[in-house]
Short mmCIF file of C-alpha atoms and ligand atoms in Angstrom, two decimals:
data_model
loop_
_atom_site.label_atom_id
_atom_site.label_comp_id
_atom_site.label_asym_id
_atom_site.label_seq_id
_atom_site.Cartn_x
_atom_site.Cartn_y
_atom_site.Cartn_z
CA MET A 136 -21.77 36.47 31.81
CA TRP A 137 -22.35 37.25 28.14
CA ARG A 138 -21.90 33.55 27.30
CA GLN A 139 -24.67 32.66 29.74
CA ARG A 140 -27.02 35.32 28.26
CA LEU A 141 -26.25 34.16 24.76
CA ALA A 142 -26.86 30.51 25.63
CA ARG A 143 -30.21 31.43 27.21
CA ALA A 144 -31.15 33.50 24.15
CA ALA A 145 -30.25 30.63 21.83
CA ALA A 146 -32.36 28.14 23.87
CA LEU A 147 -35.33 30.53 23.80
CA ALA A 148 -34.96 31.18 20.06
CA ALA A 149 -35.02 27.41 19.42
CA SER A 150 -38.21 26.91 21.55
CA THR A 151 -39.93 29.93 20.07
CA THR A 152 -39.23 28.80 16.48
CA ALA A 153 -40.40 25.24 17.39
CA ALA A 154 -43.68 26.77 18.63
CA GLY A 155 -44.33 28.01 15.06
CA LEU A 156 -43.59 31.67 15.76
CA GLY A 157 -41.67 33.93 13.39
CA ILE A 158 -38.37 35.81 13.71
CA ALA A 159 -39.99 38.96 15.21
CA HIS A 160 -41.48 36.80 17.96
CA VAL A 161 -38.16 35.09 18.58
CA LEU A 162 -36.47 38.44 19.07
CA HIS A 163 -39.22 39.73 21.37
CA ALA A 164 -38.97 36.57 23.50
CA VAL A 165 -35.17 36.92 23.73
CA LEU A 166 -35.47 40.63 24.73
CA HIS A 167 -38.17 39.74 27.27
CA ALA A 168 -35.89 37.06 28.79
CA ASP A 169 -32.99 39.55 29.00
CA GLU A 170 -35.17 42.06 30.82
CA HIS A 171 -36.53 39.39 33.21
CA PRO A 172 -33.44 37.32 34.04
CA SER A 173 -35.01 35.73 37.15
CA GLU A 174 -37.74 34.01 35.06
CA SER A 175 -37.07 30.42 33.94
CA THR A 176 -36.77 29.86 30.15
CA ASP A 177 -40.03 27.89 30.14
CA ALA A 178 -41.91 30.59 32.08
CA THR A 179 -40.65 33.28 29.70
CA LEU A 180 -41.74 31.35 26.63
CA LEU A 181 -45.16 30.55 28.15
CA SER A 182 -45.87 34.17 29.12
CA PHE A 183 -44.68 35.32 25.70
CA LYS A 184 -46.84 32.80 23.87
CA ARG A 185 -49.88 33.94 25.84
CA SER A 186 -49.45 37.57 24.83
CA ALA A 187 -48.11 37.23 21.27
CA PRO A 188 -50.48 36.66 18.34
CA GLN A 189 -49.63 33.38 16.59
CA ARG A 190 -48.17 33.53 13.17
CA THR A 191 -50.84 32.70 10.58
CA GLY A 192 -50.28 30.02 7.96
CA THR A 193 -48.72 27.53 10.46
CA GLU A 194 -50.16 24.20 11.55
CA ALA A 195 -50.04 25.48 15.15
CA HIS A 196 -52.22 28.46 14.22
CA TRP A 197 -54.55 26.12 12.26
CA ASP A 198 -54.92 23.79 15.28
CA GLN A 199 -55.81 26.81 17.41
CA LEU A 200 -58.56 27.86 14.95
CA LEU A 201 -59.88 24.31 14.83
CA HIS A 202 -60.22 24.11 18.60
CA ASP A 203 -61.63 27.61 19.24
CA VAL A 204 -65.01 26.45 17.91
CA ASP A 205 -66.93 29.48 19.15
CA ARG A 206 -64.72 32.12 17.58
CA PRO A 207 -65.19 33.34 14.00
CA VAL A 208 -62.28 32.68 11.65
CA VAL A 209 -61.47 35.69 9.48
CA VAL A 210 -60.29 34.87 5.93
CA GLY A 211 -58.82 37.60 3.75
CA ILE A 212 -59.04 37.53 -0.06
CA ALA A 213 -56.77 40.12 -1.67
CA GLY A 214 -55.52 40.64 -5.22
CA GLY A 215 -55.47 43.34 -7.87
CA THR A 216 -58.58 44.82 -9.40
CA GLY A 217 -60.33 42.24 -11.66
CA SER A 218 -58.15 39.40 -10.30
CA GLY A 219 -61.27 37.39 -9.38
CA LYS A 220 -61.56 38.14 -5.61
CA THR A 221 -65.38 38.35 -5.63
CA THR A 222 -65.66 35.28 -7.86
CA VAL A 223 -63.41 33.28 -5.51
CA ALA A 224 -65.30 34.56 -2.45
CA CYS A 225 -68.65 33.56 -4.02
CA ALA A 226 -67.26 30.10 -4.92
CA ILE A 227 -66.12 29.57 -1.31
CA ALA A 228 -69.44 30.89 0.07
CA GLN A 229 -71.42 28.53 -2.19
CA ARG A 230 -69.47 25.52 -0.99
CA ILE A 231 -69.40 26.42 2.72
CA GLY A 232 -73.07 27.47 2.92
CA ALA A 233 -74.77 30.65 4.02
CA GLU A 234 -75.33 29.47 7.63
CA SER A 235 -71.57 29.27 8.32
CA LEU A 236 -70.23 32.22 6.35
CA VAL A 237 -70.53 36.01 5.86
CA HIS A 238 -68.87 37.94 3.07
CA ILE A 239 -67.68 41.51 3.55
CA SER A 240 -66.02 43.72 0.90
CA HIS A 241 -63.55 46.49 1.78
CA ASP A 242 -65.14 48.33 -1.15
CA SER A 243 -68.21 48.95 1.06
CA TYR A 244 -65.98 51.17 3.18
CA TYR A 245 -64.95 53.65 0.48
CA ARG A 246 -65.26 57.16 1.93
CA PRO A 247 -68.45 58.96 0.69
CA LEU A 248 -67.71 61.87 -1.62
CA ASN A 249 -71.19 63.50 -1.77
CA HIS A 250 -69.70 66.84 -0.67
CA LEU A 251 -67.68 67.12 -3.91
CA PRO A 252 -68.80 67.97 -7.48
CA MET A 253 -69.17 64.93 -9.71
CA GLN A 254 -66.09 65.72 -11.85
CA VAL A 255 -63.85 65.96 -8.76
CA ARG A 256 -65.23 62.68 -7.39
CA ALA A 257 -64.48 60.87 -10.65
CA ARG A 258 -60.83 62.08 -10.56
CA THR A 259 -60.25 60.73 -7.02
CA ASN A 260 -57.49 58.23 -6.42
CA PHE A 261 -59.54 55.25 -5.27
CA ASP A 262 -56.57 52.93 -5.20
CA HIS A 263 -54.69 54.69 -2.35
CA PRO A 264 -55.31 53.26 1.19
CA ASP A 265 -56.56 56.70 2.33
CA ALA A 266 -59.62 56.41 0.04
CA LEU A 267 -61.10 53.79 2.38
CA GLU A 268 -62.42 54.08 5.93
CA THR A 269 -60.45 51.00 7.06
CA SER A 270 -60.82 51.90 10.77
CA LEU A 271 -64.57 51.25 10.47
CA LEU A 272 -63.99 47.83 8.89
CA VAL A 273 -61.53 46.98 11.73
CA GLU A 274 -64.13 48.05 14.28
CA HIS A 275 -66.80 45.92 12.56
CA LEU A 276 -64.54 42.87 12.54
CA ARG A 277 -63.88 43.35 16.27
CA GLN A 278 -67.65 43.47 16.89
CA LEU A 279 -68.32 40.35 14.75
CA LYS A 280 -65.51 38.49 16.54
CA SER A 281 -67.12 39.37 19.85
CA GLY A 282 -70.46 38.00 18.64
CA ALA A 283 -72.30 41.26 17.83
CA PRO A 284 -74.04 42.11 14.51
CA VAL A 285 -72.86 45.12 12.47
CA SER A 286 -74.41 47.55 9.95
CA ILE A 287 -72.18 47.72 6.87
CA PRO A 288 -72.34 50.72 4.53
CA MET A 289 -73.64 50.20 0.98
CA TYR A 290 -71.42 51.81 -1.65
CA ASP A 291 -72.57 53.16 -5.01
CA PHE A 292 -69.78 53.10 -7.62
CA ALA A 293 -71.82 55.23 -10.06
CA THR A 294 -72.02 58.21 -7.66
CA HIS A 295 -68.81 57.47 -5.63
CA SER A 296 -70.90 57.67 -2.44
CA ARG A 297 -72.71 55.61 0.17
CA CYS A 298 -76.38 54.73 -0.13
CA PRO A 299 -78.70 55.87 2.69
CA SER A 300 -79.34 52.25 3.74
CA THR A 301 -76.93 49.74 5.32
CA THR A 302 -76.68 45.93 5.40
CA VAL A 303 -76.94 44.13 8.73
CA VAL A 304 -74.45 41.30 9.02
CA HIS A 305 -74.49 38.73 11.81
CA PRO A 306 -71.46 36.80 13.09
CA ALA A 307 -70.70 33.42 11.51
CA ARG A 308 -67.96 30.82 11.87
CA ILE A 309 -66.23 32.07 8.69
CA ILE A 310 -65.94 35.77 7.93
CA LEU A 311 -64.63 36.41 4.37
CA VAL A 312 -63.13 39.86 3.83
CA GLU A 313 -62.08 40.85 0.31
CA GLY A 314 -60.37 43.87 -1.13
CA ILE A 315 -57.39 45.11 -3.14
CA LEU A 316 -55.76 46.79 -0.09
CA ILE A 317 -56.63 44.57 2.90
CA TYR A 318 -53.01 43.46 3.40
CA ALA A 319 -51.63 47.02 3.07
CA ASN A 320 -53.00 48.02 6.48
CA GLU A 321 -51.22 46.45 9.45
CA GLU A 322 -54.11 46.69 11.91
CA LEU A 323 -56.51 45.05 9.46
CA ARG A 324 -53.91 42.45 8.37
CA ASP A 325 -53.39 41.40 11.99
CA MET A 326 -57.08 40.59 12.30
CA LEU A 327 -57.02 38.07 9.46
CA ASP A 328 -56.48 34.43 10.46
CA ILE A 329 -55.95 33.15 6.89
CA LYS A 330 -54.67 35.35 4.04
CA ILE A 331 -55.35 34.43 0.42
CA PHE A 332 -54.03 36.34 -2.64
CA VAL A 333 -55.63 35.86 -6.04
CA ASP A 334 -52.79 36.36 -8.50
CA THR A 335 -53.91 37.12 -12.04
CA ASP A 336 -51.87 38.72 -14.90
CA SER A 337 -52.40 42.47 -15.26
CA ASP A 338 -53.52 42.30 -18.90
CA VAL A 339 -56.28 39.83 -17.99
CA ARG A 340 -57.25 41.97 -15.01
CA PHE A 341 -57.44 45.12 -17.11
CA ILE A 342 -59.66 43.50 -19.79
CA ARG A 343 -61.97 42.15 -17.06
CA ARG A 344 -62.15 45.52 -15.36
CA LEU A 345 -62.90 47.41 -18.59
CA LYS A 346 -65.82 45.09 -19.34
CA ARG A 347 -67.12 45.17 -15.74
CA ASP A 348 -66.82 48.92 -15.17
CA ILE A 349 -68.80 49.60 -18.37
CA SER A 350 -71.49 47.05 -17.74
CA GLU A 351 -71.83 47.28 -13.96
CA ARG A 352 -70.33 50.53 -12.73
CA GLY A 353 -71.67 53.03 -15.25
CA ARG A 354 -68.30 54.01 -16.80
CA GLU A 355 -67.11 54.84 -20.30
CA VAL A 356 -64.14 53.29 -22.13
CA GLY A 357 -61.97 56.45 -22.11
CA ALA A 358 -62.54 57.05 -18.41
CA VAL A 359 -61.69 53.45 -17.46
CA ILE A 360 -58.45 53.56 -19.47
CA GLY A 361 -57.47 56.99 -18.06
CA GLN A 362 -58.16 55.90 -14.45
CA TYR A 363 -56.19 52.66 -14.96
CA LEU A 364 -53.11 54.47 -16.23
CA ASP A 365 -53.26 57.45 -13.79
CA THR A 366 -53.98 55.74 -10.48
CA VAL A 367 -55.04 52.05 -10.64
CA ARG A 368 -51.77 50.73 -12.13
CA PRO A 369 -49.27 52.86 -10.11
CA MET A 370 -51.11 52.20 -6.80
CA HIS A 371 -51.25 48.49 -7.59
CA ASN A 372 -47.49 48.45 -8.03
CA GLN A 373 -46.95 50.53 -4.88
CA PHE A 374 -49.42 48.93 -2.46
CA VAL A 375 -51.18 45.78 -3.78
CA GLU A 376 -48.39 43.79 -5.39
CA PRO A 377 -45.93 44.23 -2.45
CA SER A 378 -48.68 43.14 0.03
CA LYS A 379 -48.68 39.71 -1.62
CA ARG A 380 -45.80 38.75 0.60
CA TYR A 381 -48.19 38.58 3.59
CA ALA A 382 -50.38 35.91 1.98
CA ASP A 383 -50.51 32.37 3.37
CA VAL A 384 -51.98 30.98 0.12
CA ILE A 385 -51.62 32.28 -3.45
CA ILE A 386 -54.35 31.23 -5.88
CA PRO A 387 -52.86 31.55 -9.35
CA THR A 388 -55.84 31.09 -11.65
CA GLY A 389 -58.80 31.89 -9.42
CA LEU A 390 -61.45 29.27 -10.14
CA ASN A 391 -60.80 25.63 -10.86
CA SER A 392 -57.40 25.66 -9.16
CA VAL A 393 -55.91 23.09 -6.79
CA ALA A 394 -55.14 25.93 -4.37
CA LEU A 395 -58.79 27.00 -4.19
CA GLU A 396 -59.96 23.42 -3.63
CA MET A 397 -57.40 23.06 -0.80
CA VAL A 398 -58.66 26.27 0.83
CA ILE A 399 -62.30 25.12 0.56
CA ALA A 400 -61.45 21.67 2.04
CA ARG A 401 -59.70 23.30 4.99
CA LEU A 402 -62.57 25.68 5.63
CA GLN A 403 -65.09 22.82 5.45
CA HIS A 404 -62.94 21.02 8.03
CA LEU A 405 -63.07 24.13 10.27
CA CYS A 406 -66.86 24.32 10.00
CA ALA A 407 -67.18 20.62 10.85
CA GLY A 408 -65.45 21.20 14.25
CA PRO A 409 -62.37 19.84 15.98
CA ALA A 410 -60.75 16.69 14.57
CA LYS A 411 -61.58 13.43 16.47
CA SER A 412 -57.85 12.62 16.76
CA GLY A 413 -57.49 15.56 19.13
CA ARG A 414 -55.26 17.54 16.70
N1 LIG B 624 -61.29 32.52 -13.22
C1 LIG B 624 -62.03 33.32 -14.01
N2 LIG B 624 -62.22 33.02 -15.29
C2 LIG B 624 -62.89 33.83 -16.08
N3 LIG B 624 -63.49 35.01 -15.70
C3 LIG B 624 -63.36 35.34 -14.43
C4 LIG B 624 -62.62 34.53 -13.53
N4 LIG B 624 -62.62 35.15 -12.29
C5 LIG B 624 -63.34 36.29 -12.47
N5 LIG B 624 -63.77 36.39 -13.75
C6 LIG B 624 -64.60 37.53 -14.28
O1 LIG B 624 -63.79 38.70 -14.19
C7 LIG B 624 -64.58 39.79 -13.74
C8 LIG B 624 -63.97 40.38 -12.49
O2 LIG B 624 -64.04 39.38 -11.47
P1 LIG B 624 -64.25 39.75 -9.96
O3 LIG B 624 -64.37 38.46 -9.23
O4 LIG B 624 -65.35 40.72 -9.82
O5 LIG B 624 -62.84 40.44 -9.64
P2 LIG B 624 -62.41 41.37 -8.43
O6 LIG B 624 -63.40 41.14 -7.32
O7 LIG B 624 -61.04 40.88 -8.08
O8 LIG B 624 -62.39 42.75 -8.96
C9 LIG B 624 -66.01 39.26 -13.58
O9 LIG B 624 -66.75 39.58 -14.72
C10 LIG B 624 -65.82 37.77 -13.45
O10 LIG B 624 -66.94 37.05 -13.94
N1 LIG B 625 -65.88 55.16 -6.57
C1 LIG B 625 -64.99 54.15 -6.89
C2 LIG B 625 -64.42 53.35 -5.92
C3 LIG B 625 -63.52 52.37 -6.32
N2 LIG B 625 -63.19 52.23 -7.62
C4 LIG B 625 -62.26 51.18 -8.05
O1 LIG B 625 -62.64 49.94 -7.53
C5 LIG B 625 -61.52 49.10 -7.53
C6 LIG B 625 -61.61 48.06 -6.43
O2 LIG B 625 -62.65 47.17 -6.68
P1 LIG B 625 -62.41 45.74 -7.38
O3 LIG B 625 -63.72 45.04 -7.23
O4 LIG B 625 -62.03 45.97 -8.79
O5 LIG B 625 -61.33 45.08 -6.63
C7 LIG B 625 -60.32 49.99 -7.33
O6 LIG B 625 -59.29 49.62 -8.23
C8 LIG B 625 -60.83 51.41 -7.60
O7 LIG B 625 -60.15 52.03 -8.65
C9 LIG B 625 -63.74 53.05 -8.55
O8 LIG B 625 -63.42 52.95 -9.75
N3 LIG B 625 -64.66 54.02 -8.16
#
């Protein structure tokens, strides 16, 4: 009896892996088959494939995206502070064109801190996942995927709060979502069809951040250095760096890289519609 069950499990594992699904999916399919012994192996795999999300980063998943022409494709761009996420997102947006793409930043979803005195706001740990209202971003992505427009908060880094106005964003074929912590949240991660990580050395990132925070975010040198050592660096090591393992593509130098050109070519292909060969 156990030999029979093991043989069936092995056959299912082989078919599930061949379908481009990962080890977790293989195990679920095997468990499902064990709980429903009267189902044929093919029927089990088919019902499982219908209910399980496909693993991203596989050709099977890519083909699915290519053929679902009416559904937005959500592309994540993660990486440490100052790694070049916004720069990469803007480079992609420029090449794809405004009519096919919208760009959303997780930063827009920082929780407003107007209820706190300014000194307390400035000492907040903005690099912990709890600092962001990620559930609202998840809800907005669901709405965009279903074809509805959303009103995105506008965040003010100088006051650590949201502005009274919002930005209306309409659905598009490509939805770019960028942020340091977008792969640290499982629910958000599961909504991303393609996951990119911009991998830049920490010394370069710190120098860029120091210059940017002074020129664009109304900060002073001492405050930027203190924040970096107290919260930015430890949270990066705890949450951002480990989340790199979820990425489908790692862009090592940001702009002018082969990896970025490959991503842009693939996205242009997606926007052009399904391949004539029927792939
Ligand atoms: N590949 C690059 N080469 C040189 N400077 C860059 C590069 N990518 C980004 N920068 C600069 O570094 C700073 C931070 O980049 P940004 O894209 O805002 O990073 P992030 O969104 O990851 O915080 C900006 O001033 C930007 O112009
Ligand atoms: N009020 C805030 C909110 C966030 N930050 C910092 O922003 C960084 C994320 O943005 P990047 O464009 O650099 O990726 C993050 O490291 C927070 O520390 C802030 O300083 N103040």
